Amino acid sequence: EVQLVESGGGLVQPGRSLRLSCAASGFTFDDSAMHWVRQAPGKGLEWVSGLSWNSGSIGYADSVKGRFTISRDNAKNSLYLQMNSLRPEDTALYYCAKDKGIVATFIDYWGQGTLVTVSS
Amino acid sequence: EIVLTQSPGTLSLSPGERATLSCRASQSVSSNYLAWYQQKPGQAPRLLIYGASSRATGIPDRFSGSGSGTDFTLTISRLEPEDFAVYYCQQYGSSPKLTFGGGTKVEIK
């Protein structure tokens, strides 16, 4: 059974940093591209960042480019999102998501999300 | 960058009725690389359709996807009580980026 378990969310002040982690199991981690997708309260889905199976292809939404860094450790079956210079508009539920392909295609499994709240 | 526009924003229907949801792209979606997801309150999204018309594993056949180019449709042939939810389309093929539409809420009339 595929499992994606996010951690690292919480309440943080504007301008501070936070690092999200996602522990993956139940599939061959380095056979899949991975993504972070967020959902602000009461809003729709927003793709944040994604990377290919070997980290050779990495992308960011314009809203987070230059502030967030995605990475993966295939030896540890883990995905990360380093979030710097956080803003109130980054407040959202952050989902770790598994791609069907080795590069970005569509998402076949989602975690349950970790909540990030940016507020003073 | 492709922008996806979903319509209507909200669809009010009764169980047993047919639901037709639209997803329009600002430019042609290569190779019909379009997916649909369902999201219920308090839950993560669930993959319904990929490749514009292929059902994901375990998805009932009352869900169908169609379309090509810039116009895509998700059809639910007969709404069941558990189908009332928010539906999102998503385009791929612009690796490494994904793009989601704004969503359509299907609510009970």
PDB file of C-alpha atoms in Angstrom:
ATOM      1  CA  GLU A   1       0.000   0.000   0.000  1.00  0.00           C
ATOM      2  CA  VAL A   2       1.342   3.400  -0.989  1.00  0.00           C
ATOM      3  CA  GLN A   3       1.776   5.731   1.965  1.00  0.00           C
ATOM      4  CA  LEU A   4       2.923   9.330   1.985  1.00  0.00           C
ATOM      5  CA  VAL A   5       3.282  10.904   5.409  1.00  0.00           C
ATOM      6  CA  GLU A   6       4.044  14.599   5.663  1.00  0.00           C
ATOM      7  CA  SER A   7       5.542  16.310   8.686  1.00  0.00           C
ATOM      8  CA  GLY A   8       7.106  19.612   9.658  1.00  0.00           C
ATOM      9  CA  GLY A   9       4.140  21.941   9.402  1.00  0.00           C
ATOM     10  CA  GLY A  10       3.188  24.410  12.086  1.00  0.00           C
ATOM     11  CA  LEU A  11       2.778  28.057  13.029  1.00  0.00           C
ATOM     12  CA  VAL A  12       5.623  30.313  11.912  1.00  0.00           C
ATOM     13  CA  GLN A  13       6.144  34.057  11.803  1.00  0.00           C
ATOM     14  CA  PRO A  14       6.437  35.911   8.494  1.00  0.00           C
ATOM     15  CA  GLY A  15       9.975  35.938   7.190  1.00  0.00           C
ATOM     16  CA  ARG A  16      10.961  32.752   9.006  1.00  0.00           C
ATOM     17  CA  SER A  17      11.718  29.310   7.596  1.00  0.00           C
ATOM     18  CA  LEU A  18      10.219  25.849   7.788  1.00  0.00           C
ATOM     19  CA  ARG A  19      11.221  22.483   6.358  1.00  0.00           C
ATOM     20  CA  LEU A  20       8.589  19.961   5.329  1.00  0.00           C
ATOM     21  CA  SER A  21       9.338  16.274   5.008  1.00  0.00           C
ATOM     22  CA  CYS A  22       7.472  13.430   3.356  1.00  0.00           C
ATOM     23  CA  ALA A  23       8.175   9.793   4.179  1.00  0.00           C
ATOM     24  CA  ALA A  24       7.188   7.467   1.354  1.00  0.00           C
ATOM     25  CA  SER A  25       6.553   3.751   1.453  1.00  0.00           C
ATOM     26  CA  GLY A  26       4.781   1.016  -0.460  1.00  0.00           C
ATOM     27  CA  PHE A  27       6.337   1.750  -3.849  1.00  0.00           C
ATOM     28  CA  THR A  28       9.728   2.100  -5.485  1.00  0.00           C
ATOM     29  CA  PHE A  29      10.479   5.688  -4.590  1.00  0.00           C
ATOM     30  CA  ASP A  30      13.098   6.328  -7.257  1.00  0.00           C
ATOM     31  CA  ASP A  31      10.650   5.185  -9.953  1.00  0.00           C
ATOM     32  CA  SER A  32       8.487   8.263  -9.399  1.00  0.00           C
ATOM     33  CA  ALA A  33       8.634  11.987  -9.818  1.00  0.00           C
ATOM     34  CA  MET A  34       7.312  13.755  -6.711  1.00  0.00           C
ATOM     35  CA  HIS A  35       5.488  17.001  -6.007  1.00  0.00           C
ATOM     36  CA  TRP A  36       4.335  19.386  -3.331  1.00  0.00           C
ATOM     37  CA  VAL A  37       0.824  20.748  -3.870  1.00  0.00           C
ATOM     38  CA  ARG A  38      -0.825  23.196  -1.489  1.00  0.00           C
ATOM     39  CA  GLN A  39      -4.358  24.262  -0.724  1.00  0.00           C
ATOM     40  CA  ALA A  40      -5.107  27.498   1.094  1.00  0.00           C
ATOM     41  CA  PRO A  41      -8.145  27.387   3.407  1.00  0.00           C
ATOM     42  CA  GLY A  42     -11.312  27.227   1.309  1.00  0.00           C
ATOM     43  CA  LYS A  43      -9.371  27.521  -1.946  1.00  0.00           C
ATOM     44  CA  GLY A  44      -8.334  25.268  -4.821  1.00  0.00           C
ATOM     45  CA  LEU A  45      -5.236  23.213  -5.478  1.00  0.00           C
ATOM     46  CA  GLU A  46      -1.978  24.967  -6.311  1.00  0.00           C
ATOM     47  CA  TRP A  47       1.073  23.086  -7.557  1.00  0.00           C
ATOM     48  CA  VAL A  48       4.098  24.343  -5.614  1.00  0.00           C
ATOM     49  CA  SER A  49       7.073  22.339  -6.797  1.00  0.00           C
ATOM     50  CA  GLY A  50       8.080  19.038  -8.327  1.00  0.00           C
ATOM     51  CA  LEU A  51      11.111  17.044  -9.284  1.00  0.00           C
ATOM     52  CA  SER A  52      11.884  14.053 -11.445  1.00  0.00           C
ATOM     53  CA  TRP A  53      13.023  10.676 -10.192  1.00  0.00           C
ATOM     54  CA  ASN A  54      16.698  11.627 -10.173  1.00  0.00           C
ATOM     55  CA  SER A  55      16.265  15.345  -9.352  1.00  0.00           C
ATOM     56  CA  GLY A  56      17.457  16.135 -12.870  1.00  0.00           C
ATOM     57  CA  SER A  57      14.328  18.157 -13.634  1.00  0.00           C
ATOM     58  CA  ILE A  58      13.018  20.551 -10.983  1.00  0.00           C
ATOM     59  CA  GLY A  59      10.289  23.153 -11.193  1.00  0.00           C
ATOM     60  CA  TYR A  60       8.671  25.770  -9.002  1.00  0.00           C
ATOM     61  CA  ALA A  61       5.533  27.843  -9.144  1.00  0.00           C
ATOM     62  CA  ASP A  62       6.281  31.509  -9.755  1.00  0.00           C
ATOM     63  CA  SER A  63       4.780  32.301  -6.343  1.00  0.00           C
ATOM     64  CA  VAL A  64       7.535  30.401  -4.519  1.00  0.00           C
ATOM     65  CA  LYS A  65      10.503  30.571  -6.887  1.00  0.00           C
ATOM     66  CA  GLY A  66      13.617  31.802  -5.128  1.00  0.00           C
ATOM     67  CA  ARG A  67      12.158  31.119  -1.660  1.00  0.00           C
ATOM     68  CA  PHE A  68      11.390  27.389  -1.659  1.00  0.00           C
ATOM     69  CA  THR A  69      13.723  24.489  -2.458  1.00  0.00           C
ATOM     70  CA  ILE A  70      12.563  20.962  -3.180  1.00  0.00           C
ATOM     71  CA  SER A  71      14.816  17.955  -2.748  1.00  0.00           C
ATOM     72  CA  ARG A  72      14.646  14.196  -2.368  1.00  0.00           C
ATOM     73  CA  ASP A  73      16.756  11.463  -0.829  1.00  0.00           C
ATOM     74  CA  ASN A  74      16.111   8.248  -2.717  1.00  0.00           C
ATOM     75  CA  ALA A  75      18.141   6.248  -0.197  1.00  0.00           C
ATOM     76  CA  LYS A  76      15.766   7.391   2.560  1.00  0.00           C
ATOM     77  CA  ASN A  77      12.558   7.330   0.475  1.00  0.00           C
ATOM     78  CA  SER A  78      11.998  10.934   1.460  1.00  0.00           C
ATOM     79  CA  LEU A  79      10.913  14.205  -0.119  1.00  0.00           C
ATOM     80  CA  TYR A  80      11.600  17.625   1.350  1.00  0.00           C
ATOM     81  CA  LEU A  81      10.528  21.233   0.920  1.00  0.00           C
ATOM     82  CA  GLN A  82      12.678  23.962   2.424  1.00  0.00           C
ATOM     83  CA  MET A  83      10.556  27.090   2.739  1.00  0.00           C
ATOM     84  CA  ASN A  84      12.325  30.375   3.424  1.00  0.00           C
ATOM     85  CA  SER A  85      11.075  33.947   3.709  1.00  0.00           C
ATOM     86  CA  LEU A  86       7.575  32.710   4.450  1.00  0.00           C
ATOM     87  CA  ARG A  87       4.624  35.011   3.808  1.00  0.00           C
ATOM     88  CA  PRO A  88       1.053  34.986   5.135  1.00  0.00           C
ATOM     89  CA  GLU A  89      -0.124  33.924   1.673  1.00  0.00           C
ATOM     90  CA  ASP A  90       1.893  30.712   2.033  1.00  0.00           C
ATOM     91  CA  THR A  91      -0.600  29.576   4.674  1.00  0.00           C
ATOM     92  CA  ALA A  92      -2.047  26.320   3.384  1.00  0.00           C
ATOM     93  CA  LEU A  93      -2.297  22.576   3.727  1.00  0.00           C
ATOM     94  CA  TYR A  94       0.753  21.153   1.950  1.00  0.00           C
ATOM     95  CA  TYR A  95       0.331  17.794   0.249  1.00  0.00           C
ATOM     96  CA  CYS A  96       3.131  15.460  -0.716  1.00  0.00           C
ATOM     97  CA  ALA A  97       2.152  13.765  -3.969  1.00  0.00           C
ATOM     98  CA  LYS A  98       3.484  10.848  -6.000  1.00  0.00           C
ATOM     99  CA  ASP A  99       3.602  11.137  -9.750  1.00  0.00           C
ATOM    100  CA  LYS A 100       2.688   8.210 -12.008  1.00  0.00           C
ATOM    101  CA  GLY A 101       5.790   8.790 -14.079  1.00  0.00           C
ATOM    102  CA  ILE A 102       9.503   9.334 -13.597  1.00  0.00           C
ATOM    103  CA  VAL A 103       9.014  12.898 -14.813  1.00  0.00           C
ATOM    104  CA  ALA A 104       5.996  15.124 -14.172  1.00  0.00           C
ATOM    105  CA  THR A 105       2.751  13.686 -15.504  1.00  0.00           C
ATOM    106  CA  PHE A 106      -0.200  13.251 -13.170  1.00  0.00           C
ATOM    107  CA  ILE A 107      -0.556  12.427  -9.488  1.00  0.00           C
ATOM    108  CA  ASP A 108      -1.732   8.955  -8.568  1.00  0.00           C
ATOM    109  CA  TYR A 109      -1.300   9.154  -4.779  1.00  0.00           C
ATOM    110  CA  TRP A 110      -1.571  11.952  -2.237  1.00  0.00           C
ATOM    111  CA  GLY A 111      -0.609  12.263   1.395  1.00  0.00           C
ATOM    112  CA  GLN A 112      -3.012  13.683   3.958  1.00  0.00           C
ATOM    113  CA  GLY A 113      -1.149  16.978   4.160  1.00  0.00           C
ATOM    114  CA  THR A 114       0.610  19.075   6.764  1.00  0.00           C
ATOM    115  CA  LEU A 115      -0.707  22.492   7.732  1.00  0.00           C
ATOM    116  CA  VAL A 116       1.522  25.540   7.503  1.00  0.00           C
ATOM    117  CA  THR A 117       0.281  28.743   9.099  1.00  0.00           C
ATOM    118  CA  VAL A 118       2.270  31.935   8.589  1.00  0.00           C
ATOM    119  CA  SER A 119       1.196  34.585  11.042  1.00  0.00           C
ATOM    120  CA  SER A 120       2.629  36.970  13.586  1.00  0.00           C
TER     121      SER A 120
ATOM    122  CA  GLU B   1       2.127  28.730 -19.679  1.00  0.00           C
ATOM    123  CA  ILE B   2      -1.223  26.970 -20.044  1.00  0.00           C
ATOM    124  CA  VAL B   3      -4.127  28.271 -17.954  1.00  0.00           C
ATOM    125  CA  LEU B   4      -7.053  25.927 -17.235  1.00  0.00           C
ATOM    126  CA  THR B   5     -10.532  27.403 -16.745  1.00  0.00           C
ATOM    127  CA  GLN B   6     -13.213  25.190 -15.234  1.00  0.00           C
ATOM    128  CA  SER B   7     -16.922  25.819 -15.563  1.00  0.00           C
ATOM    129  CA  PRO B   8     -19.353  26.126 -14.039  1.00  0.00           C
ATOM    130  CA  GLY B   9     -17.979  27.107 -10.655  1.00  0.00           C
ATOM    131  CA  THR B  10     -20.844  25.299  -8.965  1.00  0.00           C
ATOM    132  CA  LEU B  11     -23.224  22.707 -10.344  1.00  0.00           C
ATOM    133  CA  SER B  12     -26.448  22.042  -8.407  1.00  0.00           C
ATOM    134  CA  LEU B  13     -27.943  18.673  -9.274  1.00  0.00           C
ATOM    135  CA  SER B  14     -29.992  15.865  -7.753  1.00  0.00           C
ATOM    136  CA  PRO B  15     -28.871  12.257  -7.256  1.00  0.00           C
ATOM    137  CA  GLY B  16     -29.443  10.268 -10.407  1.00  0.00           C
ATOM    138  CA  GLU B  17     -28.909  13.249 -12.698  1.00  0.00           C
ATOM    139  CA  ARG B  18     -26.106  13.611 -15.218  1.00  0.00           C
ATOM    140  CA  ALA B  19     -23.242  16.003 -14.470  1.00  0.00           C
ATOM    141  CA  THR B  20     -21.169  17.634 -17.184  1.00  0.00           C
ATOM    142  CA  LEU B  21     -18.064  19.541 -16.110  1.00  0.00           C
ATOM    143  CA  SER B  22     -15.918  21.596 -18.461  1.00  0.00           C
ATOM    144  CA  CYS B  23     -12.194  22.338 -18.475  1.00  0.00           C
ATOM    145  CA  ARG B  24     -10.903  24.740 -21.099  1.00  0.00           C
ATOM    146  CA  ALA B  25      -7.183  25.311 -21.754  1.00  0.00           C
ATOM    147  CA  SER B  26      -5.682  28.595 -22.930  1.00  0.00           C
ATOM    148  CA  GLN B  27      -3.682  26.659 -25.532  1.00  0.00           C
ATOM    149  CA  SER B  28      -3.707  23.156 -26.894  1.00  0.00           C
ATOM    150  CA  VAL B  29      -2.850  20.417 -24.406  1.00  0.00           C
ATOM    151  CA  SER B  30      -0.247  18.167 -25.962  1.00  0.00           C
ATOM    152  CA  SER B  31      -1.179  14.510 -26.441  1.00  0.00           C
ATOM    153  CA  ASN B  32      -4.348  15.044 -24.386  1.00  0.00           C
ATOM    154  CA  TYR B  33      -2.271  15.135 -21.231  1.00  0.00           C
ATOM    155  CA  LEU B  34      -5.182  16.026 -18.966  1.00  0.00           C
ATOM    156  CA  ALA B  35      -6.242  14.505 -15.654  1.00  0.00           C
ATOM    157  CA  TRP B  36      -9.271  14.889 -13.398  1.00  0.00           C
ATOM    158  CA  TYR B  37      -9.401  14.621  -9.599  1.00  0.00           C
ATOM    159  CA  GLN B  38     -12.185  14.445  -7.046  1.00  0.00           C
ATOM    160  CA  GLN B  39     -11.864  16.021  -3.617  1.00  0.00           C
ATOM    161  CA  LYS B  40     -14.298  15.581  -0.750  1.00  0.00           C
ATOM    162  CA  PRO B  41     -14.274  17.812   2.345  1.00  0.00           C
ATOM    163  CA  GLY B  42     -11.420  17.014   4.698  1.00  0.00           C
ATOM    164  CA  GLN B  43      -9.859  14.559   2.273  1.00  0.00           C
ATOM    165  CA  ALA B  44      -6.942  14.578  -0.140  1.00  0.00           C
ATOM    166  CA  PRO B  45      -7.780  14.610  -3.845  1.00  0.00           C
ATOM    167  CA  ARG B  46      -8.274  11.321  -5.672  1.00  0.00           C
ATOM    168  CA  LEU B  47      -7.288  10.600  -9.266  1.00  0.00           C
ATOM    169  CA  LEU B  48     -10.276   9.850 -11.505  1.00  0.00           C
ATOM    170  CA  ILE B  49      -9.131  10.216 -15.116  1.00  0.00           C
ATOM    171  CA  TYR B  50      -5.795  10.575 -16.907  1.00  0.00           C
ATOM    172  CA  GLY B  51      -4.903  10.960 -20.550  1.00  0.00           C
ATOM    173  CA  ALA B  52      -8.217  12.819 -20.926  1.00  0.00           C
ATOM    174  CA  SER B  53     -10.286   9.614 -21.030  1.00  0.00           C
ATOM    175  CA  SER B  54      -8.626   6.739 -19.166  1.00  0.00           C
ATOM    176  CA  ARG B  55     -10.190   5.827 -15.836  1.00  0.00           C
ATOM    177  CA  ALA B  56      -7.850   5.315 -12.905  1.00  0.00           C
ATOM    178  CA  THR B  57      -7.868   2.029 -11.011  1.00  0.00           C
ATOM    179  CA  GLY B  58     -11.081   1.432  -9.087  1.00  0.00           C
ATOM    180  CA  ILE B  59     -13.009   4.356 -10.555  1.00  0.00           C
ATOM    181  CA  PRO B  60     -16.635   3.470 -11.401  1.00  0.00           C
ATOM    182  CA  ASP B  61     -17.626   3.548 -15.049  1.00  0.00           C
ATOM    183  CA  ARG B  62     -20.207   6.259 -14.412  1.00  0.00           C
ATOM    184  CA  PHE B  63     -17.203   8.619 -14.591  1.00  0.00           C
ATOM    185  CA  SER B  64     -15.961   9.351 -18.088  1.00  0.00           C
ATOM    186  CA  GLY B  65     -13.609  11.875 -19.618  1.00  0.00           C
ATOM    187  CA  SER B  66     -13.533  13.213 -23.137  1.00  0.00           C
ATOM    188  CA  GLY B  67     -12.137  16.005 -25.247  1.00  0.00           C
ATOM    189  CA  SER B  68      -8.974  17.083 -26.988  1.00  0.00           C
ATOM    190  CA  GLY B  69      -6.979  20.159 -27.833  1.00  0.00           C
ATOM    191  CA  THR B  70      -8.328  22.905 -25.595  1.00  0.00           C
ATOM    192  CA  ASP B  71     -11.736  21.551 -24.524  1.00  0.00           C
ATOM    193  CA  PHE B  72     -12.205  18.702 -22.092  1.00  0.00           C
ATOM    194  CA  THR B  73     -15.220  17.303 -20.271  1.00  0.00           C
ATOM    195  CA  LEU B  74     -15.775  15.132 -17.226  1.00  0.00           C
ATOM    196  CA  THR B  75     -19.165  13.418 -17.245  1.00  0.00           C
ATOM    197  CA  ILE B  76     -20.803  11.633 -14.339  1.00  0.00           C
ATOM    198  CA  SER B  77     -23.618   9.671 -15.938  1.00  0.00           C
ATOM    199  CA  ARG B  78     -25.816   9.236 -12.843  1.00  0.00           C
ATOM    200  CA  LEU B  79     -24.858  11.042  -9.683  1.00  0.00           C
ATOM    201  CA  GLU B  80     -24.547   8.938  -6.571  1.00  0.00           C
ATOM    202  CA  PRO B  81     -24.660  10.573  -3.110  1.00  0.00           C
ATOM    203  CA  GLU B  82     -20.896  10.060  -2.722  1.00  0.00           C
ATOM    204  CA  ASP B  83     -20.160  11.984  -5.951  1.00  0.00           C
ATOM    205  CA  PHE B  84     -21.013  15.370  -4.488  1.00  0.00           C
ATOM    206  CA  ALA B  85     -17.572  16.924  -4.201  1.00  0.00           C
ATOM    207  CA  VAL B  86     -15.169  19.338  -5.871  1.00  0.00           C
ATOM    208  CA  TYR B  87     -13.556  18.308  -9.156  1.00  0.00           C
ATOM    209  CA  TYR B  88     -10.269  19.619 -10.561  1.00  0.00           C
ATOM    210  CA  CYS B  89      -8.658  19.226 -13.951  1.00  0.00           C
ATOM    211  CA  GLN B  90      -4.885  19.219 -14.316  1.00  0.00           C
ATOM    212  CA  GLN B  91      -2.646  19.520 -17.348  1.00  0.00           C
ATOM    213  CA  TYR B  92       0.707  17.841 -17.761  1.00  0.00           C
ATOM    214  CA  GLY B  93       3.280  17.615 -20.515  1.00  0.00           C
ATOM    215  CA  SER B  94       5.038  20.830 -19.544  1.00  0.00           C
ATOM    216  CA  SER B  95       7.445  18.967 -17.309  1.00  0.00           C
ATOM    217  CA  PRO B  96       8.355  19.667 -14.600  1.00  0.00           C
ATOM    218  CA  LYS B  97       5.345  21.908 -14.015  1.00  0.00           C
ATOM    219  CA  LEU B  98       1.757  20.882 -13.349  1.00  0.00           C
ATOM    220  CA  THR B  99      -1.235  23.175 -13.764  1.00  0.00           C
ATOM    221  CA  PHE B 100      -4.583  22.826 -12.009  1.00  0.00           C
ATOM    222  CA  GLY B 101      -7.901  24.365 -12.904  1.00  0.00           C
ATOM    223  CA  GLY B 102      -9.848  26.315 -10.329  1.00  0.00           C
ATOM    224  CA  GLY B 103     -12.333  23.538  -9.614  1.00  0.00           C
ATOM    225  CA  THR B 104     -16.041  22.822 -10.008  1.00  0.00           C
ATOM    226  CA  LYS B 105     -18.172  22.067  -6.976  1.00  0.00           C
ATOM    227  CA  VAL B 106     -20.973  19.582  -7.543  1.00  0.00           C
ATOM    228  CA  GLU B 107     -23.574  20.148  -4.840  1.00  0.00           C
ATOM    229  CA  ILE B 108     -26.896  18.585  -3.990  1.00  0.00           C
ATOM    230  CA  LYS B 109     -29.836  20.554  -5.337  1.00  0.00           C
TER     231      LYS B 109
END
